Short mmCIF file of C-alpha atoms in Angstrom, two decimals:
data_model
loop_
_atom_site.label_atom_id
_atom_site.label_comp_id
_atom_site.label_asym_id
_atom_site.label_seq_id
_atom_site.Cartn_x
_atom_site.Cartn_y
_atom_site.Cartn_z
CA ARG A 274 -34.31 9.47 -7.85
CA PHE A 275 -31.71 9.85 -5.13
CA GLU A 276 -28.29 10.79 -6.40
CA PRO A 277 -25.31 9.75 -4.30
CA PRO A 278 -24.10 12.94 -2.64
CA THR A 279 -21.16 13.53 -4.99
CA PHE A 280 -21.78 17.23 -5.29
CA MET A 281 -21.56 17.72 -1.55
CA TRP A 282 -18.05 16.37 -1.04
CA LYS A 283 -16.40 19.50 -2.41
CA SER A 284 -18.49 21.81 -0.27
CA ALA A 285 -17.66 19.71 2.74
CA ALA A 286 -13.98 20.19 1.99
CA ILE A 287 -14.26 23.80 3.18
CA VAL A 288 -14.33 22.57 6.76
CA GLY A 289 -12.63 19.23 6.22
CA PHE A 290 -9.11 20.65 6.58
CA LEU A 291 -9.81 21.39 10.23
CA ALA A 292 -10.16 17.71 11.12
CA VAL A 293 -6.95 16.91 9.25
CA ALA A 294 -5.13 19.64 11.15
CA ILE A 295 -6.26 18.11 14.41
CA GLY A 296 -4.56 14.91 13.31
CA VAL A 297 -4.60 13.03 16.59
CA PHE A 298 -6.58 9.84 16.52
CA PHE A 299 -7.63 8.69 19.98
CA ILE A 300 -10.08 6.21 21.41
CA SER A 301 -11.54 6.41 24.92
CA SER A 302 -8.77 7.16 27.39
CA LYS A 303 -5.93 5.82 25.25
CA ASP A 304 -3.77 8.01 23.06
CA ILE A 305 -3.48 6.60 19.57
CA SER A 306 -1.38 8.37 17.02
CA ILE A 307 -1.96 7.49 13.39
CA SER A 308 0.07 9.75 11.17
CA SER A 309 -1.06 10.33 7.67
CA SER A 310 0.00 9.70 4.13
CA SER A 311 -0.95 7.04 1.56
CA ASP A 312 -2.29 7.55 -1.92
CA GLN A 313 -5.21 5.51 -3.13
CA VAL A 314 -4.09 2.23 -4.61
CA GLU A 315 -4.41 2.21 -8.36
CA LYS A 316 -4.74 -0.81 -10.59
CA ASP A 317 -1.00 -1.43 -10.99
CA ASP A 318 -0.45 -1.16 -7.23
CA ALA A 319 -3.27 -3.65 -6.67
CA SER A 320 -1.52 -6.25 -8.80
CA MET A 321 1.70 -5.75 -6.83
CA LEU A 322 -0.12 -6.06 -3.51
CA SER A 323 -1.87 -9.26 -4.50
CA LYS A 324 1.46 -10.96 -5.14
CA SER A 325 2.93 -10.08 -1.74
CA ALA A 326 2.75 -12.32 1.31
CA GLY A 327 -0.69 -11.91 2.83
CA ALA A 328 -0.49 -13.53 6.25
CA SER A 329 0.12 -10.18 7.98
CA ARG A 330 -2.50 -8.30 5.97
CA VAL A 331 -6.09 -7.50 6.93
CA VAL A 332 -8.53 -7.11 4.04
CA VAL A 333 -11.72 -5.13 4.60
CA VAL A 334 -14.58 -5.42 2.11
CA GLY A 335 -16.82 -2.36 2.21
CA GLY A 336 -16.00 1.31 2.73
CA GLY A 337 -18.90 2.48 4.89
CA LEU A 338 -18.70 3.27 8.59
CA ALA A 339 -18.34 -0.38 9.67
CA GLY A 340 -15.54 -1.07 7.18
CA LEU A 341 -13.58 2.08 7.94
CA SER A 342 -14.00 1.52 11.69
CA ALA A 343 -12.57 -1.97 11.26
CA ALA A 344 -9.68 -0.68 9.15
CA PHE A 345 -8.63 2.01 11.63
CA GLU A 346 -8.98 -0.35 14.58
CA SER A 347 -6.80 -3.00 12.92
CA LEU A 348 -4.07 -0.40 12.43
CA ARG A 349 -4.44 0.75 16.01
CA ASN A 350 -3.85 -2.81 17.13
CA GLY A 351 -0.58 -3.25 15.29
CA VAL A 352 -1.47 -4.39 11.77
CA LYS A 353 0.98 -2.89 9.29
CA GLU A 354 -1.11 -3.33 6.13
CA VAL A 355 -4.86 -2.98 5.73
CA VAL A 356 -6.40 -3.05 2.26
CA LEU A 357 -9.97 -1.79 1.96
CA PHE A 358 -12.10 -2.59 -1.11
CA ASP A 359 -15.12 -0.57 -2.19
CA LYS A 360 -16.98 -1.17 -5.46
CA GLU A 361 -18.09 2.47 -5.72
CA LYS A 362 -15.93 5.37 -6.89
CA ARG A 363 -15.67 6.63 -3.32
CA THR A 364 -16.18 5.28 0.16
CA GLY A 365 -19.19 6.12 2.30
CA GLY A 366 -22.05 3.83 1.27
CA ASN A 367 -25.35 4.24 3.07
CA SER A 368 -23.46 5.58 6.09
CA ALA A 369 -23.02 8.83 4.17
CA LYS A 370 -26.81 9.15 3.95
CA ALA A 371 -27.43 8.73 7.69
CA SER A 372 -28.90 11.88 9.17
CA SER A 373 -30.48 11.30 12.57
CA GLY A 374 -27.34 10.67 14.62
CA MET A 375 -25.92 7.89 16.77
CA ASN A 376 -27.12 6.56 20.11
CA ALA A 377 -24.96 6.21 23.19
CA ALA A 378 -25.43 6.04 26.95
CA GLU A 379 -23.25 7.39 29.78
CA THR A 380 -21.44 9.82 27.48
CA ARG A 381 -19.57 12.95 28.44
CA ALA A 382 -22.15 15.12 26.66
CA GLN A 383 -25.03 13.48 28.52
CA LYS A 384 -23.33 14.06 31.86
CA GLU A 385 -22.64 17.70 31.02
CA GLN A 386 -26.32 18.14 30.14
CA HIS A 387 -27.47 16.27 33.28
CA ILE A 388 -29.12 13.48 31.31
CA ASP A 389 -29.37 10.52 33.65
CA ASP A 390 -28.90 7.51 31.38
CA THR A 391 -27.25 4.10 31.72
CA TRP A 392 -26.17 1.43 29.29
CA GLN A 393 -28.62 -0.91 31.02
CA LEU A 394 -31.57 1.38 30.17
CA PHE A 395 -30.31 1.65 26.62
CA ASP A 396 -29.94 -2.13 26.42
CA ALA A 397 -33.52 -2.60 27.61
CA ASP A 398 -34.88 -0.05 25.10
CA THR A 399 -33.04 -1.73 22.23
CA PHE A 400 -34.22 -5.21 23.15
CA LYS A 401 -37.82 -4.06 23.64
CA ALA A 402 -37.85 -2.17 20.34
CA GLY A 403 -36.72 -5.36 18.57
CA HIS A 404 -39.78 -7.13 19.97
CA ASP A 405 -37.58 -9.12 22.36
CA ALA A 406 -36.06 -10.95 19.37
CA GLY A 407 -32.52 -9.57 19.37
CA ASP A 408 -29.45 -11.53 20.44
CA ARG A 409 -29.05 -10.64 24.11
CA LYS A 410 -25.27 -10.89 24.10
CA LEU A 411 -24.84 -8.76 20.98
CA VAL A 412 -27.24 -6.09 22.27
CA GLU A 413 -25.34 -5.91 25.57
CA VAL A 414 -22.00 -5.46 23.83
CA MET A 415 -23.39 -2.67 21.65
CA SER A 416 -24.94 -0.87 24.62
CA LYS A 417 -21.85 -1.13 26.82
CA GLU A 418 -19.51 0.09 24.09
CA SER A 419 -21.71 2.98 22.96
CA ALA A 420 -19.97 5.78 24.89
CA ALA A 421 -16.59 4.67 23.53
CA ALA A 422 -18.13 4.75 20.05
CA VAL A 423 -18.93 8.45 20.46
CA ASP A 424 -15.34 9.11 21.55
CA PHE A 425 -14.17 7.25 18.47
CA LEU A 426 -16.24 9.39 16.09
CA GLU A 427 -15.31 12.63 17.84
CA SER A 428 -11.65 11.78 17.29
CA PHE A 429 -12.24 12.57 13.61
CA GLY A 430 -13.16 16.15 14.43
CA LEU A 431 -16.90 15.96 15.09
CA ASN A 432 -18.66 17.63 18.00
CA LEU A 433 -21.51 15.29 18.98
CA SER A 434 -22.83 17.31 21.89
CA ALA A 435 -26.33 17.88 20.46
CA ILE A 436 -28.64 15.23 21.94
CA VAL A 437 -32.27 14.45 21.13
CA GLN A 438 -34.71 11.77 22.26
CA GLY A 439 -35.74 9.64 19.33
CA GLY A 440 -38.77 7.39 19.00
CA GLY A 441 -38.66 4.32 21.25
CA HIS A 442 -36.01 5.73 23.59
CA SER A 443 -36.67 6.30 27.30
CA LYS A 444 -33.93 8.94 27.50
CA PRO A 445 -32.35 11.55 25.21
CA ARG A 446 -29.33 9.67 23.82
CA THR A 447 -29.22 10.22 20.06
CA HIS A 448 -26.03 12.24 19.56
CA ARG A 449 -25.89 14.67 16.68
CA ILE A 450 -23.47 17.24 15.31
CA ALA A 451 -23.84 20.44 17.32
CA PRO A 452 -25.13 23.40 15.25
CA PRO A 453 -22.22 25.70 14.28
CA ALA A 454 -21.87 28.66 16.65
CA ASP A 455 -21.45 31.05 13.72
CA GLY A 456 -24.88 30.21 12.28
CA ARG A 457 -23.65 28.23 9.27
CA PRO A 458 -26.09 25.55 8.01
CA LEU A 459 -25.92 22.27 9.87
CA LYS A 460 -24.18 19.58 7.84
CA ASN A 461 -25.66 16.16 7.21
CA PHE A 462 -24.38 13.85 9.96
CA GLY A 463 -23.42 10.86 7.84
CA LEU A 464 -22.00 12.87 4.98
CA GLU A 465 -19.75 14.94 7.20
CA LEU A 466 -18.61 11.90 9.17
CA MET A 467 -17.77 9.83 6.10
CA PHE A 468 -16.01 12.77 4.46
CA LEU A 469 -13.74 13.20 7.48
CA MET A 470 -13.06 9.46 7.73
CA ALA A 471 -12.29 9.25 4.00
CA GLN A 472 -9.81 12.12 4.37
CA LYS A 473 -8.15 10.31 7.25
CA ALA A 474 -8.05 7.07 5.29
CA GLU A 475 -6.29 8.74 2.37
CA SER A 476 -3.56 10.03 4.64
CA THR A 477 -2.97 7.08 6.95
CA PRO A 478 0.17 4.93 6.47
CA GLY A 479 -0.61 1.27 6.08
CA LEU A 480 -4.18 1.82 4.90
CA LYS A 481 -4.68 1.32 1.17
CA VAL A 482 -8.12 2.16 -0.22
CA MET A 483 -9.09 0.51 -3.49
CA THR A 484 -12.22 2.05 -4.98
CA ARG A 485 -14.01 0.78 -8.07
CA ALA A 486 -12.83 -2.62 -6.85
CA THR A 487 -15.53 -5.28 -6.65
CA VAL A 488 -14.88 -8.33 -4.49
CA LYS A 489 -16.37 -11.32 -6.28
CA SER A 490 -15.81 -14.09 -3.76
CA LEU A 491 -13.99 -15.17 -0.61
CA LEU A 492 -11.00 -17.49 -0.97
CA LYS A 493 -11.12 -20.57 1.23
CA GLU A 494 -8.48 -23.09 2.20
CA GLY A 495 -9.09 -25.96 4.58
CA GLY A 496 -12.38 -24.45 5.72
CA ALA A 497 -10.87 -21.06 6.51
CA VAL A 498 -11.20 -17.81 4.59
CA VAL A 499 -7.75 -16.76 3.39
CA GLY A 500 -8.43 -13.76 1.16
CA VAL A 501 -10.58 -12.41 -1.65
CA GLU A 502 -11.00 -12.55 -5.41
CA TYR A 503 -11.75 -9.17 -6.95
CA ALA A 504 -12.07 -7.25 -10.20
CA MET A 505 -10.94 -3.68 -10.82
CA ASP A 506 -12.73 -0.96 -12.77
CA GLY A 507 -15.77 -3.05 -13.54
CA THR A 508 -13.81 -5.48 -15.73
CA GLU A 509 -14.35 -9.23 -15.82
CA ALA A 510 -10.66 -10.04 -15.26
CA THR A 511 -10.06 -10.99 -11.63
CA ASP A 512 -7.11 -11.08 -9.30
CA LYS A 513 -6.63 -12.64 -5.89
CA MET A 514 -5.39 -11.12 -2.65
CA GLU A 515 -4.38 -13.21 0.34
CA ALA A 516 -5.14 -12.03 3.85
CA GLY A 517 -4.41 -13.11 7.38
CA ALA A 518 -7.94 -11.97 8.23
CA THR A 519 -10.86 -10.66 6.19
CA VAL A 520 -13.60 -8.33 7.43
CA VAL A 521 -16.84 -8.16 5.43
CA ALA A 522 -18.74 -4.91 5.96
CA THR A 523 -20.73 -4.53 2.75
CA GLY A 524 -24.07 -3.39 4.16
CA GLY A 525 -27.53 -4.79 3.56
CA PHE A 526 -29.72 -5.70 0.60
CA GLY A 527 -32.36 -2.98 0.76
CA ALA A 528 -31.95 -2.13 -2.94
CA GLU A 529 -31.70 -5.71 -4.26
CA ARG A 530 -35.11 -6.87 -5.40
CA LYS A 531 -33.95 -10.44 -6.03
CA LEU A 532 -33.09 -10.94 -2.36
CA LEU A 533 -36.12 -8.94 -1.21
CA ARG A 534 -38.35 -11.21 -3.28
CA GLU A 535 -36.65 -14.25 -1.74
CA PHE A 536 -37.07 -13.22 1.87
CA VAL A 537 -39.84 -10.57 2.00
CA PRO A 538 -41.84 -10.79 -1.24
CA HIS A 539 -44.71 -8.74 0.22
CA LEU A 540 -42.37 -5.76 0.67
CA SER A 541 -40.35 -6.00 -2.51
CA ASN A 542 -42.31 -3.35 -4.42
CA LEU A 543 -41.98 -0.63 -1.78
CA PRO A 544 -39.64 2.30 -2.43
CA THR A 545 -36.27 2.30 -0.71
CA THR A 546 -33.99 4.83 0.93
CA ASN A 547 -30.96 2.71 0.06
CA GLY A 548 -28.41 3.64 -2.56
CA PRO A 549 -28.24 1.37 -5.62
CA PHE A 550 -25.09 -0.20 -4.19
CA ALA A 551 -27.02 -1.95 -1.37
CA THR A 552 -27.26 -5.25 -3.21
CA GLY A 553 -26.24 -7.76 -0.56
CA ASP A 554 -22.91 -8.69 -2.20
CA GLY A 555 -21.21 -9.57 1.07
CA LEU A 556 -24.22 -11.52 2.30
CA SER A 557 -24.18 -13.66 -0.82
CA MET A 558 -20.41 -14.24 -0.60
CA LEU A 559 -20.58 -15.23 3.06
CA ARG A 560 -23.56 -17.43 2.39
CA GLU A 561 -21.57 -19.24 -0.30
CA ALA A 562 -18.66 -19.58 2.15
CA GLY A 563 -20.89 -21.40 4.63
CA ALA A 564 -22.19 -18.62 6.85
CA GLY A 565 -25.46 -19.12 8.64
CA LEU A 566 -28.25 -16.58 8.20
CA THR A 567 -30.63 -15.24 10.81
CA MET A 568 -33.91 -13.28 10.76
CA MET A 569 -33.83 -12.66 7.03
CA ASP A 570 -37.50 -11.70 6.97
CA ALA A 571 -36.83 -8.80 9.37
CA VAL A 572 -36.73 -5.78 7.06
CA GLN A 573 -37.34 -2.34 8.49
CA ILE A 574 -39.71 0.03 6.78
CA HIS A 575 -38.72 3.59 7.66
CA PRO A 576 -41.80 5.77 8.16
CA SER A 577 -40.50 8.62 6.07
CA GLY A 578 -38.87 8.84 2.69
CA PHE A 579 -39.42 12.21 1.01
CA ILE A 580 -41.90 12.39 -1.83
CA ASP A 581 -40.27 14.40 -4.60
CA PRO A 582 -43.05 16.52 -6.16
CA SER A 583 -41.28 16.35 -9.52
CA ASP A 584 -41.05 12.53 -9.42
CA PRO A 585 -43.47 11.11 -6.83
CA ASP A 586 -43.13 7.52 -8.06
CA ALA A 587 -39.32 7.34 -7.93
CA ARG A 588 -38.28 4.04 -6.36
CA VAL A 589 -35.32 5.52 -4.46
CA LYS A 590 -36.32 8.06 -1.84
CA TRP A 591 -34.20 10.58 0.01
CA LEU A 592 -34.57 9.80 3.71
CA ALA A 593 -36.66 12.21 5.78
CA PRO A 594 -34.80 11.59 9.04
CA GLU A 595 -36.25 10.64 12.38
CA ALA A 596 -34.82 13.91 13.67
CA LEU A 597 -37.68 15.75 11.95
CA ARG A 598 -40.19 14.04 14.21
CA ALA A 599 -37.83 14.12 17.19
CA ALA A 600 -37.74 17.92 16.83
CA GLY A 601 -41.53 18.20 17.00
CA GLY A 602 -42.89 17.18 13.60
CA VAL A 603 -46.42 15.79 13.43
CA LEU A 604 -48.02 13.52 10.84
CA LEU A 605 -51.32 14.34 9.15
CA ASN A 606 -53.69 12.41 6.92
CA GLN A 607 -55.27 13.78 3.77
CA GLN A 608 -57.95 15.59 5.81
CA GLY A 609 -55.38 17.28 8.07
CA ASN A 610 -55.87 15.13 11.18
CA ARG A 611 -53.25 13.38 13.29
CA PHE A 612 -53.43 9.58 13.60
CA VAL A 613 -50.37 8.30 15.52
CA ASN A 614 -47.77 9.02 18.18
CA GLU A 615 -44.99 10.30 15.92
CA LEU A 616 -42.31 9.11 18.37
CA SER A 617 -43.48 5.51 18.58
CA TYR A 618 -41.41 2.68 17.14
CA ARG A 619 -40.60 2.90 13.45
CA ASP A 620 -42.67 -0.13 12.54
CA VAL A 621 -45.68 1.23 14.44
CA VAL A 622 -45.46 4.63 12.72
CA ALA A 623 -44.86 3.12 9.28
CA ASN A 624 -47.78 0.71 9.56
CA SER A 625 -50.04 3.52 10.73
CA ILE A 626 -49.13 5.59 7.66
CA LEU A 627 -49.83 2.63 5.40
CA GLU A 628 -53.25 2.25 7.04
CA ASN A 629 -54.21 5.94 7.27
CA GLY A 630 -52.31 7.52 4.41
CA PHE A 631 -53.20 8.64 0.92
CA LYS A 632 -51.78 8.38 -2.60
CA VAL A 633 -50.29 11.31 -4.48
CA SER A 634 -50.11 9.43 -7.77
CA SER A 635 -52.37 7.27 -9.89
CA ALA A 636 -49.57 4.82 -10.66
CA GLU A 637 -50.33 1.14 -10.00
CA ASN A 638 -47.71 0.89 -7.23
CA ALA A 639 -48.19 4.43 -5.90
CA SER A 640 -47.03 4.85 -2.32
CA GLN A 641 -49.21 5.50 0.71
CA CYS A 642 -48.23 8.95 2.00
CA ALA A 643 -48.73 11.35 4.87
CA HIS A 644 -48.03 15.02 5.43
CA LEU A 645 -45.29 15.89 7.92
CA VAL A 646 -45.35 19.40 9.37
CA LEU A 647 -42.87 21.05 11.73
CA PRO A 648 -43.32 24.22 13.79
CA GLU A 649 -40.99 27.18 13.74
CA GLY A 650 -39.90 26.24 17.26
CA SER A 651 -38.35 23.01 15.98
CA GLN A 652 -35.49 24.80 14.24
CA PRO A 653 -33.12 25.21 17.20
CA ILE A 654 -33.41 21.43 17.69
CA PHE A 655 -33.09 20.34 14.06
CA PRO A 656 -32.56 23.15 11.55
CA ILE A 657 -34.02 22.19 8.17
CA PRO A 658 -31.04 21.57 5.86
CA PRO A 659 -31.16 23.98 2.91
CA ILE A 660 -30.78 21.06 0.49
CA TYR A 661 -34.25 19.81 1.51
CA ILE A 662 -35.77 23.12 0.42
CA LYS A 663 -33.63 23.40 -2.71
CA ARG A 664 -34.73 19.96 -3.89
CA GLY A 665 -38.38 20.80 -3.30
CA TYR A 666 -38.92 18.28 -0.50
CA VAL A 667 -39.80 20.98 2.05
CA LYS A 668 -42.14 23.95 1.64
CA VAL A 669 -41.67 26.83 4.08
CA ALA A 670 -45.15 28.27 4.68
CA LYS A 671 -45.51 31.63 6.41
CA SER A 672 -48.87 30.87 7.98
CA ILE A 673 -51.25 28.02 8.77
CA GLY A 674 -53.40 29.09 5.85
CA GLU A 675 -50.51 28.91 3.41
CA ALA A 676 -49.53 25.50 4.77
CA ALA A 677 -53.12 24.26 4.34
CA ASP A 678 -53.24 25.53 0.76
CA HIS A 679 -50.00 23.76 -0.07
CA MET A 680 -51.31 20.44 1.31
CA GLY A 681 -54.75 20.88 -0.22
CA ILE A 682 -56.60 20.60 3.09
CA ASP A 683 -59.12 22.80 4.86
CA ALA A 684 -57.45 25.65 6.75
CA SER A 685 -59.89 25.48 9.68
CA THR A 686 -59.20 21.76 10.10
CA LEU A 687 -55.45 22.36 10.19
CA GLN A 688 -55.92 25.23 12.64
CA LYS A 689 -57.96 22.95 14.93
CA THR A 690 -55.45 20.08 14.68
CA LEU A 691 -52.46 22.24 15.54
CA SER A 692 -54.30 24.06 18.34
CA GLU A 693 -55.24 20.71 19.91
CA TYR A 694 -51.63 19.62 19.62
CA ASP A 695 -50.47 22.79 21.43
CA THR A 696 -52.93 21.99 24.22
CA ALA A 697 -51.48 18.48 24.49
CA VAL A 698 -47.99 19.99 24.72
CA GLU A 699 -49.11 22.01 27.75
CA LYS A 700 -50.76 18.97 29.35
CA GLY A 701 -47.77 16.71 28.63
CA LYS A 702 -49.82 13.96 26.99
CA ASP A 703 -52.07 13.48 23.96
CA GLU A 704 -54.72 11.00 22.82
CA PHE A 705 -52.11 8.78 21.10
CA GLY A 706 -50.01 8.33 24.25
CA LYS A 707 -47.32 10.81 23.27
CA THR A 708 -45.52 12.28 26.29
CA VAL A 709 -42.46 13.89 24.71
CA PHE A 710 -43.14 17.24 23.02
CA PRO A 711 -39.95 18.95 21.80
CA SER A 712 -41.74 22.00 20.36
CA LYS A 713 -45.21 23.50 19.79
CA PHE A 714 -46.89 25.26 16.87
CA ASN A 715 -48.22 28.36 18.65
CA ALA A 716 -51.25 28.02 16.40
CA GLU A 717 -52.89 31.10 17.88
CA LYS A 718 -50.29 33.31 16.19
CA GLU A 719 -51.45 34.86 12.93
CA ASN A 720 -48.11 34.43 11.16
CA THR A 721 -45.87 31.54 12.10
CA SER A 722 -43.55 29.54 9.87
CA ILE A 723 -44.55 25.94 9.24
CA PHE A 724 -42.34 23.47 7.38
CA VAL A 725 -44.42 21.17 5.18
CA MET A 726 -43.40 17.94 3.45
CA THR A 727 -44.97 14.73 2.17
CA ILE A 728 -43.42 11.41 3.12
CA THR A 729 -43.94 7.70 2.50
CA PRO A 730 -42.80 4.48 4.24
CA SER A 731 -39.74 3.03 2.49
CA ILE A 732 -37.47 0.02 2.82
CA HIS A 733 -34.66 1.31 4.97
CA TYR A 734 -32.72 -1.40 6.78
CA THR A 735 -32.33 -5.16 6.71
CA MET A 736 -32.11 -6.45 10.28
CA GLY A 737 -31.41 -9.97 9.10
CA GLY A 738 -28.01 -11.12 7.91
CA VAL A 739 -25.14 -13.46 8.65
CA LYS A 740 -24.69 -14.87 12.12
CA ILE A 741 -21.83 -13.50 14.23
CA ASP A 742 -20.66 -13.87 17.82
CA THR A 743 -19.61 -11.12 20.23
CA SER A 744 -16.15 -11.10 18.64
CA ALA A 745 -17.68 -10.41 15.20
CA ARG A 746 -16.58 -13.86 14.01
CA VAL A 747 -18.82 -15.29 11.28
CA LEU A 748 -20.74 -18.42 12.29
CA THR A 749 -22.23 -21.33 10.37
CA GLU A 750 -25.86 -22.40 10.70
CA GLY A 751 -24.67 -24.67 13.52
CA ASP A 752 -22.89 -21.76 15.25
CA ASP A 753 -19.39 -23.00 14.45
CA VAL A 754 -16.80 -20.29 13.74
CA ILE A 755 -15.59 -19.93 10.15
CA PRO A 756 -11.88 -19.19 10.66
CA GLY A 757 -10.37 -16.12 9.05
CA VAL A 758 -13.48 -14.05 8.44
CA PHE A 759 -15.35 -11.41 10.43
CA ALA A 760 -18.43 -9.32 9.68
CA ALA A 761 -19.84 -6.03 10.92
CA GLY A 762 -22.68 -3.66 10.16
CA GLU A 763 -25.85 -4.30 8.19
CA VAL A 764 -24.50 -7.46 6.58
CA THR A 765 -24.96 -9.12 9.99
CA GLY A 766 -28.17 -10.15 11.73
CA GLY A 767 -29.49 -10.64 15.24
CA ILE A 768 -28.50 -7.37 16.88
CA HIS A 769 -31.65 -5.33 16.27
CA GLY A 770 -34.26 -8.06 16.53
CA ARG A 771 -37.29 -7.36 14.39
CA ASN A 772 -37.13 -3.56 14.56
CA ARG A 773 -34.13 -1.21 14.78
CA LEU A 774 -34.18 1.87 16.98
CA VAL A 775 -33.32 5.18 15.31
CA GLY A 776 -29.62 5.88 15.84
CA ASN A 777 -28.61 2.27 16.42
CA GLY A 778 -27.49 1.64 12.83
CA LEU A 779 -24.39 3.82 13.00
CA LEU A 780 -23.68 2.54 16.51
CA ASP A 781 -23.79 -1.08 15.35
CA ASN A 782 -21.34 -0.15 12.58
CA VAL A 783 -18.85 1.49 14.93
CA VAL A 784 -19.01 -1.01 17.80
CA PHE A 785 -18.81 -4.21 15.77
CA GLY A 786 -16.59 -2.67 13.10
CA ARG A 787 -14.04 -1.84 15.79
CA ILE A 788 -14.41 -5.28 17.39
CA ALA A 789 -13.92 -6.97 14.00
CA GLY A 790 -10.81 -4.88 13.34
CA LYS A 791 -9.33 -5.58 16.75
CA VAL A 792 -9.93 -9.34 16.71
CA ALA A 793 -8.73 -9.55 13.11
CA ALA A 794 -5.50 -7.85 14.21
CA GLU A 795 -5.11 -10.35 17.01
CA GLN A 796 -5.53 -13.21 14.55
CA VAL A 797 -2.93 -11.74 12.21
CA ALA A 798 -0.49 -11.31 15.11
CA LYS A 799 -0.76 -15.01 15.93
CA LYS A 800 0.26 -15.89 12.35
CA GLU A 801 3.34 -13.69 12.32
#
C-alpha cells in the first residue's frame, strides 16, 4: 500500500533551505516580492479568524498545487488575508506524487535547446489526445499560459531545464527537474515542488495554512457562496468562516469508490495511484451548491502502477511514471514480446496491457500486468530513483539473462525482442508505429544493465468534474456563474477531454489555480 511520502520531507529539507534563501517570488517578467513569516494557524487562531470580517478574505480549500497556486496569486494581486484549508496533516495532496513533469510550449529552456515548439502545436496535441472532446476555450488558455507556468514554478527554486517528449506529444515539452550537477540522486518532481511551496507558504505574511481542517460545506447567501463551514482535528464540532471569494481545489475522486461506482462502475474495482484523500469532497460540496458537472464518466487509467512483489494485490499503487517509457522503457507480455507503441496515448497503452497482459496473483480481482524494462542508456534521461529499488519495485539486472530469469521468461526470446528493438531504433520506426526512440538496449553486449519492473493499469485521474469558464468561475448546469466561488485542478472538468496527456495535470493546476487566485482577488477588491 502506498504511504504518503512523510518520510521524505525531512530528507528534502537538506536542499530546501536554498529555495528559502533565494526568497524572491516572481512571475513572468514582473517582479513580485512576497516576504516571509507566518506560523500555521492552530485551532484557537482559527476561531479568532472565523469571527473577523470576511469580505476582504480569500479562502482556498485544498493544499495541492492548484490550491497553493491560487493562494500565492491572490496575495500577489493585493489580497491581505488568504486562509488555506487542507484536511491532511500537511499540504501536497496528489501533486506531491507527480513524477513525470509539467508540459509547456515556447519556454526559455526549449529555446536554449533549439526545440521548435508553439502553444498552437501544444493546443492541438492536447485537444487530439482528449479525443476532440475538451473545451476549446479552456485548452487554449492552458496552452497559452504554459510558459508562464514554468516561470512560476521556477520562482520557488526549481530548475526545469530537463525536457523529454512524452507519449502523445509532437514535440519535447515535458519539463522536469534537471539532474544535479554533483551526481546526487534526482528528487521526485512533485515531492520537491510541494516541499518548496509548503516552505514558502509557512513563511509568507497574509497566508494562513490550516491543516487537519476539513471543510464540510460551502456557505451560501442569496445564491452566492460567502464562505465555508469546517471542522478542526477530525472533530464533529464545526465553525464557519466568511470569505469575499472561495477557491475550491480539492482534487479528484480517484480513491472514492462510491463516486466511482456512480459514474464508472466498470472501473471501480481497479487499483488506484491516488492517495486515500482523493475522495471528491470538493466535487460533492460544489454539486450541493448548484454546480454543473461535465464528463463524469471520463476517468483516466494510467498504464503503469508498480506491482509491489510483497503485496501484489494492494489497491493503492505507487505510480510508475510516464518518464520511464519516455526515457526508452519497453513493455513486454508474459512471453517476453512487445505488443504496443509505449509512447502512444495513455488510454491506448493501458487498454493494450489489459488485453495482452498477465496476472501475478490468483486473487479474484488480480490485476492485468506487463513487464517494463529499461536499458542502461536510459539513465541520463531519467535516472531510476533509489526509492524504487529500495521498495523492491525495480530490479537492476546485470545481463539479459539475469533479467529474463527475474521475469520468468525465456532468455533467447528476450534477447531476440531487445535485438529487434535496437534494429528499430536504427531504422527510426518499428512495427507498432513508434518513431521516437530515446535510448537502445545494445542487446549484443554480453553484460549490460537492464532495469526490470512489473506494472499494472490503475485509476489515475478523473477528467470529469465541475464546470468552469476561462476565469475559473464555477458554472451551473445551465452555464450560469455561481457568484463567489472558483475552482481549479482535478475537481474541474472539460479541460482534458476524454484522455489527459502526460504532464498536463500539473499544468492545469498551475494555470487555472493562478487564474482562480487572480480573479478571486479582483472580486475581493470590488467589495472593499
